[in-house]
mmCIF file of C-alpha atoms in Angstrom:
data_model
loop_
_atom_site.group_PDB
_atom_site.id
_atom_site.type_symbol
_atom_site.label_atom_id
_atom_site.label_comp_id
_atom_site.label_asym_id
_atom_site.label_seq_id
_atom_site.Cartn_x
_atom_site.Cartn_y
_atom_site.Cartn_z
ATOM 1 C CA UNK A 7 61.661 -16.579 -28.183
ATOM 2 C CA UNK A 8 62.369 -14.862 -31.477
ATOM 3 C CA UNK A 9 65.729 -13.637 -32.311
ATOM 4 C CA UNK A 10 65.619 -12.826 -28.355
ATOM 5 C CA UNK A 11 62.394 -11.160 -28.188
ATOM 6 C CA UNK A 12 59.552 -13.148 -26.617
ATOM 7 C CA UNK A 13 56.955 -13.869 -29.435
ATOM 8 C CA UNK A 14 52.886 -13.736 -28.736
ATOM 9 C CA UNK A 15 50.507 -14.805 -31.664
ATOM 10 C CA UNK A 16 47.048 -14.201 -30.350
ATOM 11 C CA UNK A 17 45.350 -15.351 -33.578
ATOM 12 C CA UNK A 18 44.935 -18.693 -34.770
ATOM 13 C CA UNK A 19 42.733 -21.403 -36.047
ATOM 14 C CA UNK A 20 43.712 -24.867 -35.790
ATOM 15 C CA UNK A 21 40.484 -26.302 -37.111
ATOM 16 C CA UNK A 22 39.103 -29.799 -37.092
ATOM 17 C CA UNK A 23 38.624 -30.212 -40.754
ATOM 18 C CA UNK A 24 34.846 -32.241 -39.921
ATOM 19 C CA UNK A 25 33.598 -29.239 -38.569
ATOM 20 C CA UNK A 26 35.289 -26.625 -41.644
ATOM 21 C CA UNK A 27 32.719 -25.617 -44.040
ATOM 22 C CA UNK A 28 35.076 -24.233 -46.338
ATOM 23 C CA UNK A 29 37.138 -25.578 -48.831
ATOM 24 C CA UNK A 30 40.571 -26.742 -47.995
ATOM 25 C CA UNK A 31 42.415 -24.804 -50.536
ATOM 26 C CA UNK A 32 40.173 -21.207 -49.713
ATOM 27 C CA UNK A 33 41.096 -21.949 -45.886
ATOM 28 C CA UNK A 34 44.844 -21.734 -45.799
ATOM 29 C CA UNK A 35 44.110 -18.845 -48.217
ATOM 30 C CA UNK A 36 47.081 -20.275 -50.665
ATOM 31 C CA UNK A 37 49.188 -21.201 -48.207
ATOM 32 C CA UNK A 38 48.841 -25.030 -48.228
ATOM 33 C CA UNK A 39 52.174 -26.681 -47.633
ATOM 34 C CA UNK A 40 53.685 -30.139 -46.618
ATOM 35 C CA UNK A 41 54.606 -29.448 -43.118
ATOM 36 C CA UNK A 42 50.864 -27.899 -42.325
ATOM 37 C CA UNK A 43 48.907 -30.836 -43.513
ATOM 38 C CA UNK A 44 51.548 -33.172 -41.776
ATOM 39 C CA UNK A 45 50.357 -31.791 -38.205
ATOM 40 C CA UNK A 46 46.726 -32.757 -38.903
ATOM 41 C CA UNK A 47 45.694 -36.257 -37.568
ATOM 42 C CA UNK A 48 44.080 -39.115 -39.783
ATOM 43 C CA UNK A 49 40.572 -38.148 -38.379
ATOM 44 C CA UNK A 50 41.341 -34.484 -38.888
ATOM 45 C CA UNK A 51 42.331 -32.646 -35.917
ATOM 46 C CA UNK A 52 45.625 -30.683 -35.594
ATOM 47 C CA UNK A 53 47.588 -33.198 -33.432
ATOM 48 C CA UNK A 54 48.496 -31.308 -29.947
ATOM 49 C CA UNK A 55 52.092 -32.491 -29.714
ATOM 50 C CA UNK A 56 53.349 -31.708 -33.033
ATOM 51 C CA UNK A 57 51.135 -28.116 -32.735
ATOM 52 C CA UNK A 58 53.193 -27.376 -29.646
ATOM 53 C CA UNK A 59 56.536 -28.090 -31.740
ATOM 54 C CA UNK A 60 55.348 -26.129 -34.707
ATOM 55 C CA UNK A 61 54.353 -23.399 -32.538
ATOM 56 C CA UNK A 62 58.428 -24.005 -30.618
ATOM 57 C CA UNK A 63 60.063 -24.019 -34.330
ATOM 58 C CA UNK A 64 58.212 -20.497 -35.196
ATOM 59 C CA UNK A 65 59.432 -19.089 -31.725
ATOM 60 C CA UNK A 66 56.247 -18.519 -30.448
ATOM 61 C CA UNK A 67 56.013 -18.540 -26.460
ATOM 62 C CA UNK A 68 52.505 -18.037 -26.268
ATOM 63 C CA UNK A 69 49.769 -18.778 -28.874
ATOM 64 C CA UNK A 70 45.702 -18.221 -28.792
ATOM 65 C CA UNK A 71 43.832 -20.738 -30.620
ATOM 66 C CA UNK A 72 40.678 -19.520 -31.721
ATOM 67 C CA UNK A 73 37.170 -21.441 -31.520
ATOM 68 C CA UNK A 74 34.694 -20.201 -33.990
ATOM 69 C CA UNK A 75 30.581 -20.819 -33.892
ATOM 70 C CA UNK A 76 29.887 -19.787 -37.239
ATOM 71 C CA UNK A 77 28.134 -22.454 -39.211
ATOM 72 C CA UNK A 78 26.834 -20.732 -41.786
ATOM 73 C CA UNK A 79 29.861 -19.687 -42.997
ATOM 74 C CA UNK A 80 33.530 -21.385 -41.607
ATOM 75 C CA UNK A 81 31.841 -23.915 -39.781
ATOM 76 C CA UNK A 82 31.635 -25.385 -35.898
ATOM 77 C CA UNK A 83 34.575 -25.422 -34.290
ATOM 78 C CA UNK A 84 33.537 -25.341 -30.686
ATOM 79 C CA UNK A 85 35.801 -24.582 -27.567
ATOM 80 C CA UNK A 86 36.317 -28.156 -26.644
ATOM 81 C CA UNK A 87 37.812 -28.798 -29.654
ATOM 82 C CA UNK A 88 40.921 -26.316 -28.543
ATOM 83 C CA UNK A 89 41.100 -28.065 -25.409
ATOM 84 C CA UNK A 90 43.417 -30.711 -26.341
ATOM 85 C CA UNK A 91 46.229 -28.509 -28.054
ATOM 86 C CA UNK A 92 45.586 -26.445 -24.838
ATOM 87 C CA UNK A 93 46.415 -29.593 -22.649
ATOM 88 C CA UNK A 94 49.276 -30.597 -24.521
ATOM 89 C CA UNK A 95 51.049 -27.340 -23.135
ATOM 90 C CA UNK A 96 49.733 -25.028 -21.132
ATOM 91 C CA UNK A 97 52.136 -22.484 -20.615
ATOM 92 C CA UNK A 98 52.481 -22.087 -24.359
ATOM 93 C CA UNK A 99 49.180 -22.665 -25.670
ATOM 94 C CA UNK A 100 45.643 -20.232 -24.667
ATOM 95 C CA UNK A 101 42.516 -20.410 -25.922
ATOM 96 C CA UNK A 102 39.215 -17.716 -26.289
ATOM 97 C CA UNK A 103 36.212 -18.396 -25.681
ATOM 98 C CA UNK A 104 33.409 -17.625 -28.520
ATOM 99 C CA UNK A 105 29.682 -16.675 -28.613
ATOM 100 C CA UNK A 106 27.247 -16.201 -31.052
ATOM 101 C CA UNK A 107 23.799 -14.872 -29.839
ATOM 102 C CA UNK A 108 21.856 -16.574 -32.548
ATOM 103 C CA UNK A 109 23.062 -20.206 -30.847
ATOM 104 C CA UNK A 110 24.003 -19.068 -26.913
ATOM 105 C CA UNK A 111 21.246 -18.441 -25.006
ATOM 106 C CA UNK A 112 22.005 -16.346 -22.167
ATOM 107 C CA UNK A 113 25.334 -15.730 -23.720
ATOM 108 C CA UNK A 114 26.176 -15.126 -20.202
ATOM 109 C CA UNK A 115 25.859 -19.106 -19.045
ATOM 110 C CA UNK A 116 27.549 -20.356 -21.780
ATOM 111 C CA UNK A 117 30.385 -17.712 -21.479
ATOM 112 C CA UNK A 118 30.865 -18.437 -17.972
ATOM 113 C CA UNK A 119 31.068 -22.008 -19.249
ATOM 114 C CA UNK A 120 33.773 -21.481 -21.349
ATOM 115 C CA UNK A 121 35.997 -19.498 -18.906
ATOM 116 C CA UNK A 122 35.367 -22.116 -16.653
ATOM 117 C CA UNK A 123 37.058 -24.460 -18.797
ATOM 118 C CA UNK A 124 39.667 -21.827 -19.083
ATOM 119 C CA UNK A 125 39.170 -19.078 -21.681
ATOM 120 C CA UNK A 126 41.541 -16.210 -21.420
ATOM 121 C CA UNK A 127 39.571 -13.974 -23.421
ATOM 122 C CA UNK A 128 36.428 -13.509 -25.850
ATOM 123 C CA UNK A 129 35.904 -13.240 -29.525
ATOM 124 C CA UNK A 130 33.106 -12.104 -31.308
ATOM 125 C CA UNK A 131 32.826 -12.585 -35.170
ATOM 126 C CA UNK A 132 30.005 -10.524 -36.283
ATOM 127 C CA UNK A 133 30.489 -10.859 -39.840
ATOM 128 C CA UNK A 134 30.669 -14.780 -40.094
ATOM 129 C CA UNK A 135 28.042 -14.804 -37.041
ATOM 130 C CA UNK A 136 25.662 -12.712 -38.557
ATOM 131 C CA UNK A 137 24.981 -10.055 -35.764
ATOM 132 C CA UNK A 138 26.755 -6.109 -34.985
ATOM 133 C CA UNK A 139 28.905 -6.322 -32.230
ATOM 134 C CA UNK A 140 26.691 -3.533 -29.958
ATOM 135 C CA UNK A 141 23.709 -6.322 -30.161
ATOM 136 C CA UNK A 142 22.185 -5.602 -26.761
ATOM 137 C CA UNK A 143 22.149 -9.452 -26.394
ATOM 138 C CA UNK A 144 25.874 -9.224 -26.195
ATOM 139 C CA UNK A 145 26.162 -6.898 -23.364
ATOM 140 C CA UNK A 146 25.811 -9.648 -20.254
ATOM 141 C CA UNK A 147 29.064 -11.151 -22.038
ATOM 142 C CA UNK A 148 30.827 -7.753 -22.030
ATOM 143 C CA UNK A 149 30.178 -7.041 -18.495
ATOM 144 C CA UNK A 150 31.801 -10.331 -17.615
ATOM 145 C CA UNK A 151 34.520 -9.066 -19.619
ATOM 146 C CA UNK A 152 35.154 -5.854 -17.820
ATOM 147 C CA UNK A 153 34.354 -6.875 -14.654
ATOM 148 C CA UNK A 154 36.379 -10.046 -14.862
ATOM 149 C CA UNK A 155 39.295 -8.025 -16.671
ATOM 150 C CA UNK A 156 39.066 -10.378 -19.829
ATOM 151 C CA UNK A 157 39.774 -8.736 -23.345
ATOM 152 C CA UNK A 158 36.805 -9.181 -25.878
ATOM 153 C CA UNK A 159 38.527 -9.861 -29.639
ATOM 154 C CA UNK A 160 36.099 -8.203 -32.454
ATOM 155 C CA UNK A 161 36.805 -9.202 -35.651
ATOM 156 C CA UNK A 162 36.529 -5.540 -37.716
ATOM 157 C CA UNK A 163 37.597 -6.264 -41.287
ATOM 158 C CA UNK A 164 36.378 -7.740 -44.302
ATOM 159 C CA UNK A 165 35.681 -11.292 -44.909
ATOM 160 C CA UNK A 166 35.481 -12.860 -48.533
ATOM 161 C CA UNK A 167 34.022 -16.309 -47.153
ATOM 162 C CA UNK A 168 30.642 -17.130 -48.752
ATOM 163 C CA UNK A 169 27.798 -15.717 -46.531
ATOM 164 C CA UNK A 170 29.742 -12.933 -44.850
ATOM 165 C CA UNK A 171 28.205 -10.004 -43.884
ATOM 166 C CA UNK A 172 30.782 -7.441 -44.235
ATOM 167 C CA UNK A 173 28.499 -4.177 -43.045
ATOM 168 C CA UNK A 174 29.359 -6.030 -39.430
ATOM 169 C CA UNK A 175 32.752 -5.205 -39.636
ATOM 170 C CA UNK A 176 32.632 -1.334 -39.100
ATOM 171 C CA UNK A 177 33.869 -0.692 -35.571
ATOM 172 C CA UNK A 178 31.914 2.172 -35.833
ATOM 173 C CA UNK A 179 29.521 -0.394 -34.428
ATOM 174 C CA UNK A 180 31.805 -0.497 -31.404
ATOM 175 C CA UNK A 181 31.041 3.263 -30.186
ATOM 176 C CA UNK A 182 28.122 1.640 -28.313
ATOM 177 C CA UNK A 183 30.490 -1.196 -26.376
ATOM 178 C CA UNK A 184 33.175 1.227 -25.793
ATOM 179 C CA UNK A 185 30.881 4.348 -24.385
ATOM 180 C CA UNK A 186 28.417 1.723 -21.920
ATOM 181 C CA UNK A 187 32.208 -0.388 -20.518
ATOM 182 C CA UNK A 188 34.325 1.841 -19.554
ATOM 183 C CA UNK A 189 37.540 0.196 -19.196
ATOM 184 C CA UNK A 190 36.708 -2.854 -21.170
ATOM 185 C CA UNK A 191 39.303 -3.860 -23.209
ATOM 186 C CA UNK A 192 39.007 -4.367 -27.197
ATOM 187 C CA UNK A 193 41.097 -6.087 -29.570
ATOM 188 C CA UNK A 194 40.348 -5.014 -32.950
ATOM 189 C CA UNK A 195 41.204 -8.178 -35.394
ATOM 190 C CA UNK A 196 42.205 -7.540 -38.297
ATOM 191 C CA UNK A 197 42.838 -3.849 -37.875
ATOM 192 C CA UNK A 198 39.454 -2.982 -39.870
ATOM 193 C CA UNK A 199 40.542 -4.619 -43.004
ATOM 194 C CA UNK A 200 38.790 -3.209 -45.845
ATOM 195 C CA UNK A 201 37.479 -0.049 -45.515
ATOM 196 C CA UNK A 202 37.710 1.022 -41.863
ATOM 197 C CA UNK A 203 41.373 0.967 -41.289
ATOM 198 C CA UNK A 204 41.174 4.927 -40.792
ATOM 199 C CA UNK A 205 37.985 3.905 -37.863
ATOM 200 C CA UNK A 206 39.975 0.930 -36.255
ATOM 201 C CA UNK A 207 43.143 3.372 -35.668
ATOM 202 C CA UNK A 208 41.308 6.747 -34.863
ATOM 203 C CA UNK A 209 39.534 4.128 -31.649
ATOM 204 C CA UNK A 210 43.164 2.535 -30.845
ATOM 205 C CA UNK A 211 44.573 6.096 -30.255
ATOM 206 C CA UNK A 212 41.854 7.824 -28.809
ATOM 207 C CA UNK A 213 41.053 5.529 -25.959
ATOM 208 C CA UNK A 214 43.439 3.684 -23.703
ATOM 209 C CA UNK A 215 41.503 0.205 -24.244
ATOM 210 C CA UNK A 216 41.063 -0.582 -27.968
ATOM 211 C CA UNK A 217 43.955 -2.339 -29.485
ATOM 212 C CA UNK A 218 44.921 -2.993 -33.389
ATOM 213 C CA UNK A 219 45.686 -6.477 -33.455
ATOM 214 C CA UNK A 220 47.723 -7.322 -36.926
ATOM 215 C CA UNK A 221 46.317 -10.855 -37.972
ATOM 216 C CA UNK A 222 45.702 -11.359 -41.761
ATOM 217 C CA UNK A 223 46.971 -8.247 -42.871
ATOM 218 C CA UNK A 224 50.324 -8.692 -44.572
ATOM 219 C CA UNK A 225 53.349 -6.896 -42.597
ATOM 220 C CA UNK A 226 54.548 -4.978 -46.024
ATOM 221 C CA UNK A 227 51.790 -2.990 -46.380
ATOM 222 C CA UNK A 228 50.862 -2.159 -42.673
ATOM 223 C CA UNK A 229 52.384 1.446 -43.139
ATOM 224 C CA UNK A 230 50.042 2.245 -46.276
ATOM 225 C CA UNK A 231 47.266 1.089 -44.338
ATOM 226 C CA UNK A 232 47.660 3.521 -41.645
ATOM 227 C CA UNK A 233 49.389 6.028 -44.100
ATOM 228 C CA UNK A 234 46.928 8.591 -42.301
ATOM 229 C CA UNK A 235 48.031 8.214 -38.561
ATOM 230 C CA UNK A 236 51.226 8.885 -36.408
ATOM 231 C CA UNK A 237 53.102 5.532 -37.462
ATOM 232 C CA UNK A 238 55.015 5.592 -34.315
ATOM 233 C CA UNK A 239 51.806 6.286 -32.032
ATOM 234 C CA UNK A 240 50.036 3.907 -33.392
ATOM 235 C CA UNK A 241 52.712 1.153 -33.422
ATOM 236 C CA UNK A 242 52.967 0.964 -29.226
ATOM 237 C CA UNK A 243 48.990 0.347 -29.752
ATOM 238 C CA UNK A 244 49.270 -2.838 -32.074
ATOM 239 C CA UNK A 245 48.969 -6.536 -30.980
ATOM 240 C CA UNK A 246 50.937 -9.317 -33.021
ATOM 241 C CA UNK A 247 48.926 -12.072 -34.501
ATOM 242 C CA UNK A 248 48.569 -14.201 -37.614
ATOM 243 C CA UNK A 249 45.723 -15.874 -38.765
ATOM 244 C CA UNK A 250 46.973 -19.165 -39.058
ATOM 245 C CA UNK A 251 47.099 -21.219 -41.361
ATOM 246 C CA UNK A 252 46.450 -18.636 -43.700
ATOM 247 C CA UNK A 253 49.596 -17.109 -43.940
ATOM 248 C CA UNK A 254 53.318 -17.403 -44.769
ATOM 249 C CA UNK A 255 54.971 -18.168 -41.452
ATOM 250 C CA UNK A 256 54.582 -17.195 -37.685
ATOM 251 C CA UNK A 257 58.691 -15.975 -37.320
ATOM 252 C CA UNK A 258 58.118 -14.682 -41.287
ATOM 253 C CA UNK A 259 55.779 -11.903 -40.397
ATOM 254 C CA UNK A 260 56.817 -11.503 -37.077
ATOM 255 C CA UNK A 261 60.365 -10.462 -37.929
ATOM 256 C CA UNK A 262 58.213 -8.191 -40.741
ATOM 257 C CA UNK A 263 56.460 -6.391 -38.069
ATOM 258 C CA UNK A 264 59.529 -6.053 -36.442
ATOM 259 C CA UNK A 265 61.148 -4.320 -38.760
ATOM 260 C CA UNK A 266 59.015 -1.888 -39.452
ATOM 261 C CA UNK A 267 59.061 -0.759 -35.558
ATOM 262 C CA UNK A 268 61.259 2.405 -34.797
ATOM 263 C CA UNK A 269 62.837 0.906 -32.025
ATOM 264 C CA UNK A 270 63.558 -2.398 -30.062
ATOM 265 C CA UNK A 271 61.171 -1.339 -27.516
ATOM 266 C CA UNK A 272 58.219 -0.578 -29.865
ATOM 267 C CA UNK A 273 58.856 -4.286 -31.347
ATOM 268 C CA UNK A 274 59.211 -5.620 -27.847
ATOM 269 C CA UNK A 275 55.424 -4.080 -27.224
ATOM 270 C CA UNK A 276 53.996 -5.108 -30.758
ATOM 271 C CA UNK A 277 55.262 -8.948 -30.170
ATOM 272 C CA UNK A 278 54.315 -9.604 -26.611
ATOM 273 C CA UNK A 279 54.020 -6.525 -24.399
ATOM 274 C CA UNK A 280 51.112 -5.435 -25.381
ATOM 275 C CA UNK A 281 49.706 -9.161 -25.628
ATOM 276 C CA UNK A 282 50.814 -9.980 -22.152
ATOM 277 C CA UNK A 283 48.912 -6.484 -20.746
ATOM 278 C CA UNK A 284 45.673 -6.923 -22.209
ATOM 279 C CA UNK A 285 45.522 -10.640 -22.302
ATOM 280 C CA UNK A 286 47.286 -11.075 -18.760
ATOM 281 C CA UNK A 287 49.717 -13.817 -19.527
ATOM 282 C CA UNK A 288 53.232 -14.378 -19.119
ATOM 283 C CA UNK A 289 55.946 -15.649 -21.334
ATOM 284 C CA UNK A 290 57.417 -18.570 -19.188
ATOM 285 C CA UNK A 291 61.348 -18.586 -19.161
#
């Protein structure tokens, strides 16, 4: 809990520094620190126990670690390696499963794989994977989704690793996904970032399923982003997360997005309603 609210961060990457292809320093995105380094291990790995206090300390009741398959850009950092943290407390810490078509083939088998081991959703990182998100190979993995009830996570918003392929971020691309599952649930990370925040909040309140989820985007600035669109519309359709590391704090831009919420059940939805809805968990008294 937050200042009383329960707290849901559905975006984060622990990552096992062997498998990072990036820099240190351009990782945490200028955010290195002490106490973040200090919860890494001697081989590298984030150490479960102390990423279950750190995640305790920030309030957060339920976090998502995020695997990524994306080697020509961030790296490998496969499911199994989010199994530990997972393990070290379940009821606080989730995990998504990931696919990339150019290295899962059927996508289907391995994504039944990685549900198997426990996957509460799917992400899809077309601009570090190198593919659009309507790739027809992707469409076995989305009807799992939607018949299984399981969110897919897009990214949609610019990257500035080396090798991204930012024209993969439009969610334009998503017209495709959205028209041919019905009732499939989308989680728009990042909130098209870039140049498509205008696209990402047009989908979000035009169809009951697509979602603006808030990691990397910096709390102060959320309402000149969407400058365009009912603020208080578009609020009850937004999903808390951070991108951690590469940010200030968990509680930090939590209690941002709170504030900028017209009312304490609008916040209550941004921070965890929303979260527990299209994710289907449950913050554990």
């Amino acid at each position: 809990m937050l200042d009383g609210r329960p707290l849901i961060d559905v975006h984060l990457h622990p990552a096992r520094l062997p498998g990072l292809k990036l820099p240190w320093d351009e990782w945490v995105q200028g955010f290195d620190r002490p106490a973040l380094r200090a919860l890494y291990d001697k081989d590298g790995s984030v150490e479960p126990a102390a990423f279950d206090a750190h995640l305790a300390a920030e309030g957060v009741d339920i976090a998502v670690v995020l695997a990524e398959y994306s080697p020509k850009v961030t790296g490998w950092q496969t499911v199994e390696d989010m199994l530990p943290l997972a393990a070290a407390n379940p009821d606080r810490i989730k995990f998504a499963a990931n696919i990339n078509p150019h290295l899962h083939h059927p996508v289907a088998d391995e994504l039944e794989r990685q549900l198997a081991l426990g996957a509460i959703a799917l992400k899809v990182h077309p601009v570090h994977g190198g593919f659009p998100a309507h790739e027809r190979a992707l469409y076995p993995a989305y009807e799992i989704c939607r018949a299984a009830g399981i969110p897919v996570v897009v990214h949609c918003g610019t990257s500035t690793f080396p090798g991204a392929l930012n024209q993969f971020a439009d969610p334009i691309l998503l017209d495709d996904v959205l028209r041919d599952f019905p009732g499939l649930d989308v989680v728009l990370a990042h909130g098209g970032r870039g140049w498509w925040y205008d696209a990402a909040a047009f989908l979000a309140l035009s169809n009951d399923h697509v979602w603006i989820e808030l990691s990397g985007l910096p709390p102060s600035r959320l309402p000149t982003y969407y400058a365009r669109h009912n603020w208080n519309r578009l609020t009850r359709r937004m999903i808390f997360g951070t991108d951690w590391p590469g940010i200030p704090g968990i509680a930090e831009n939590a209690r941002a997005v709170a504030a900028l919420c017209s009312d304490e059940e609008t916040a209550g939805l941004v921070l965890a309603g929303n979260a527990a809805q299209v994710y289907k968990v449950k913050v554990v008294s």
